[in-house]
């Protein structure tokens, strides 16, 4: 299996992060911020599916039309972060020894809550 390539100086990445974002696959370079195509990550199809299902729920705590937090938005985001942390553990297990993996939790709901108070 070849290394995952990104925009970093060394081109071969050793540090990845799991992070949700609108319209993006949930695996990123922890150094340069490059977003990887999930198909290029050497993990099981089952885990890829779980990660995409989780990623597709990113931002459900925001009413995008009104540009505001929905009721219980902070709690919904916290649950999303808990699920993301669990998935990160699974990614870490499957890639053990090949990459260092960390989870980057979302703080968007708190940002929106503070924006309007």
mmCIF file of C-alpha atoms in Angstrom:
data_model
loop_
_atom_site.group_PDB
_atom_site.id
_atom_site.type_symbol
_atom_site.label_atom_id
_atom_site.label_comp_id
_atom_site.label_asym_id
_atom_site.label_seq_id
_atom_site.Cartn_x
_atom_site.Cartn_y
_atom_site.Cartn_z
ATOM 1 C CA UNK A 1 0.000 0.000 0.000
ATOM 2 C CA UNK A 2 1.426 3.387 -0.950
ATOM 3 C CA UNK A 3 1.472 6.289 1.442
ATOM 4 C CA UNK A 4 -1.276 8.880 1.282
ATOM 5 C CA UNK A 5 0.135 11.946 -0.476
ATOM 6 C CA UNK A 6 -0.664 15.551 0.370
ATOM 7 C CA UNK A 7 0.758 19.054 0.023
ATOM 8 C CA UNK A 8 3.298 18.774 2.837
ATOM 9 C CA UNK A 9 6.984 19.249 2.137
ATOM 10 C CA UNK A 10 7.772 15.554 2.543
ATOM 11 C CA UNK A 11 4.691 14.579 0.472
ATOM 12 C CA UNK A 12 4.240 11.405 2.535
ATOM 13 C CA UNK A 13 1.907 11.973 5.401
ATOM 14 C CA UNK A 14 2.291 10.357 8.807
ATOM 15 C CA UNK A 15 -0.279 12.390 10.773
ATOM 16 C CA UNK A 16 -3.955 12.335 9.911
ATOM 17 C CA UNK A 17 -7.005 13.786 11.602
ATOM 18 C CA UNK A 18 -10.657 12.870 11.515
ATOM 19 C CA UNK A 19 -12.719 16.039 11.183
ATOM 20 C CA UNK A 20 -16.183 16.796 9.893
ATOM 21 C CA UNK A 21 -16.869 19.597 7.424
ATOM 22 C CA UNK A 22 -19.661 20.396 4.992
ATOM 23 C CA UNK A 23 -19.177 18.565 1.697
ATOM 24 C CA UNK A 24 -15.776 17.076 2.550
ATOM 25 C CA UNK A 25 -14.467 13.599 3.251
ATOM 26 C CA UNK A 26 -13.614 13.274 6.957
ATOM 27 C CA UNK A 27 -9.869 12.460 6.734
ATOM 28 C CA UNK A 28 -7.358 15.321 6.587
ATOM 29 C CA UNK A 29 -3.624 15.894 6.793
ATOM 30 C CA UNK A 30 -2.958 17.106 10.314
ATOM 31 C CA UNK A 31 -0.050 19.197 9.029
ATOM 32 C CA UNK A 32 -1.076 20.987 5.816
ATOM 33 C CA UNK A 33 -4.863 20.552 6.009
ATOM 34 C CA UNK A 34 -5.171 18.601 2.750
ATOM 35 C CA UNK A 35 -8.523 16.799 2.524
ATOM 36 C CA UNK A 36 -8.088 13.181 1.425
ATOM 37 C CA UNK A 37 -10.444 11.146 -0.709
ATOM 38 C CA UNK A 38 -11.679 8.472 1.671
ATOM 39 C CA UNK A 39 -11.176 5.863 -1.055
ATOM 40 C CA UNK A 40 -7.417 6.482 -0.840
ATOM 41 C CA UNK A 41 -7.263 5.661 2.875
ATOM 42 C CA UNK A 42 -6.344 2.005 3.545
ATOM 43 C CA UNK A 43 -9.236 1.180 5.896
ATOM 44 C CA UNK A 44 -12.122 -1.274 5.599
ATOM 45 C CA UNK A 45 -15.124 -0.450 3.434
ATOM 46 C CA UNK A 46 -17.339 -0.821 6.506
ATOM 47 C CA UNK A 47 -15.384 1.872 8.336
ATOM 48 C CA UNK A 48 -15.355 4.107 5.242
ATOM 49 C CA UNK A 49 -19.127 3.802 5.131
ATOM 50 C CA UNK A 50 -19.463 4.636 8.849
ATOM 51 C CA UNK A 51 -17.190 7.660 8.432
ATOM 52 C CA UNK A 52 -19.138 9.001 5.449
ATOM 53 C CA UNK A 53 -22.452 8.512 7.226
ATOM 54 C CA UNK A 54 -21.045 10.484 10.180
ATOM 55 C CA UNK A 55 -19.535 13.177 7.929
ATOM 56 C CA UNK A 56 -22.792 13.657 6.046
ATOM 57 C CA UNK A 57 -24.468 14.598 9.336
ATOM 58 C CA UNK A 58 -21.998 17.407 9.958
ATOM 59 C CA UNK A 59 -23.763 20.697 10.594
ATOM 60 C CA UNK A 60 -27.221 19.218 11.287
ATOM 61 C CA UNK A 61 -27.268 21.508 14.338
ATOM 62 C CA UNK A 62 -27.391 24.595 12.088
ATOM 63 C CA UNK A 63 -30.425 25.954 10.260
ATOM 64 C CA UNK A 64 -28.503 26.998 7.159
ATOM 65 C CA UNK A 65 -31.424 28.935 5.675
ATOM 66 C CA UNK A 66 -31.716 31.102 8.784
ATOM 67 C CA UNK A 67 -27.960 30.942 9.533
ATOM 68 C CA UNK A 68 -28.612 30.077 13.155
ATOM 69 C CA UNK A 69 -28.312 27.302 15.691
ATOM 70 C CA UNK A 70 -31.328 24.978 15.932
ATOM 71 C CA UNK A 71 -32.875 24.174 19.345
ATOM 72 C CA UNK A 72 -30.644 21.629 21.161
ATOM 73 C CA UNK A 73 -27.935 22.390 18.590
ATOM 74 C CA UNK A 74 -25.091 22.281 21.102
ATOM 75 C CA UNK A 75 -26.230 18.864 22.368
ATOM 76 C CA UNK A 76 -26.548 17.543 18.798
ATOM 77 C CA UNK A 77 -23.030 18.744 18.007
ATOM 78 C CA UNK A 78 -21.673 17.177 21.219
ATOM 79 C CA UNK A 79 -23.207 13.829 20.242
ATOM 80 C CA UNK A 80 -21.689 14.183 16.761
ATOM 81 C CA UNK A 81 -18.293 14.800 18.386
ATOM 82 C CA UNK A 82 -18.678 11.690 20.592
ATOM 83 C CA UNK A 83 -19.435 9.576 17.512
ATOM 84 C CA UNK A 84 -16.461 11.121 15.700
ATOM 85 C CA UNK A 85 -14.128 10.283 18.578
ATOM 86 C CA UNK A 86 -15.326 6.649 18.528
ATOM 87 C CA UNK A 87 -14.791 6.444 14.768
ATOM 88 C CA UNK A 88 -11.316 7.924 15.193
ATOM 89 C CA UNK A 89 -10.492 5.078 17.591
ATOM 90 C CA UNK A 90 -11.587 2.595 14.909
ATOM 91 C CA UNK A 91 -9.457 4.338 12.254
ATOM 92 C CA UNK A 92 -6.524 4.312 14.656
ATOM 93 C CA UNK A 93 -6.971 0.587 15.229
ATOM 94 C CA UNK A 94 -7.065 -0.207 11.494
ATOM 95 C CA UNK A 95 -4.075 2.035 10.675
ATOM 96 C CA UNK A 96 -2.064 1.213 13.797
ATOM 97 C CA UNK A 97 1.623 1.802 13.271
ATOM 98 C CA UNK A 98 1.208 3.387 9.838
ATOM 99 C CA UNK A 99 -0.238 6.778 10.789
ATOM 100 C CA UNK A 100 -0.864 8.844 13.884
ATOM 101 C CA UNK A 101 -4.550 9.746 13.984
ATOM 102 C CA UNK A 102 -6.272 12.419 16.046
ATOM 103 C CA UNK A 103 -9.828 13.681 16.253
ATOM 104 C CA UNK A 104 -10.693 17.326 15.707
ATOM 105 C CA UNK A 105 -14.015 18.097 17.350
ATOM 106 C CA UNK A 106 -16.478 20.620 15.987
ATOM 107 C CA UNK A 107 -17.022 23.849 17.919
ATOM 108 C CA UNK A 108 -19.338 25.453 15.379
ATOM 109 C CA UNK A 109 -22.477 25.272 17.560
ATOM 110 C CA UNK A 110 -20.777 27.188 20.351
ATOM 111 C CA UNK A 111 -19.556 29.745 17.814
ATOM 112 C CA UNK A 112 -23.133 30.237 16.588
ATOM 113 C CA UNK A 113 -24.464 30.385 20.170
ATOM 114 C CA UNK A 114 -21.937 33.108 21.021
ATOM 115 C CA UNK A 115 -22.624 34.969 17.779
ATOM 116 C CA UNK A 116 -26.175 35.815 18.802
ATOM 117 C CA UNK A 117 -25.711 36.452 22.544
#
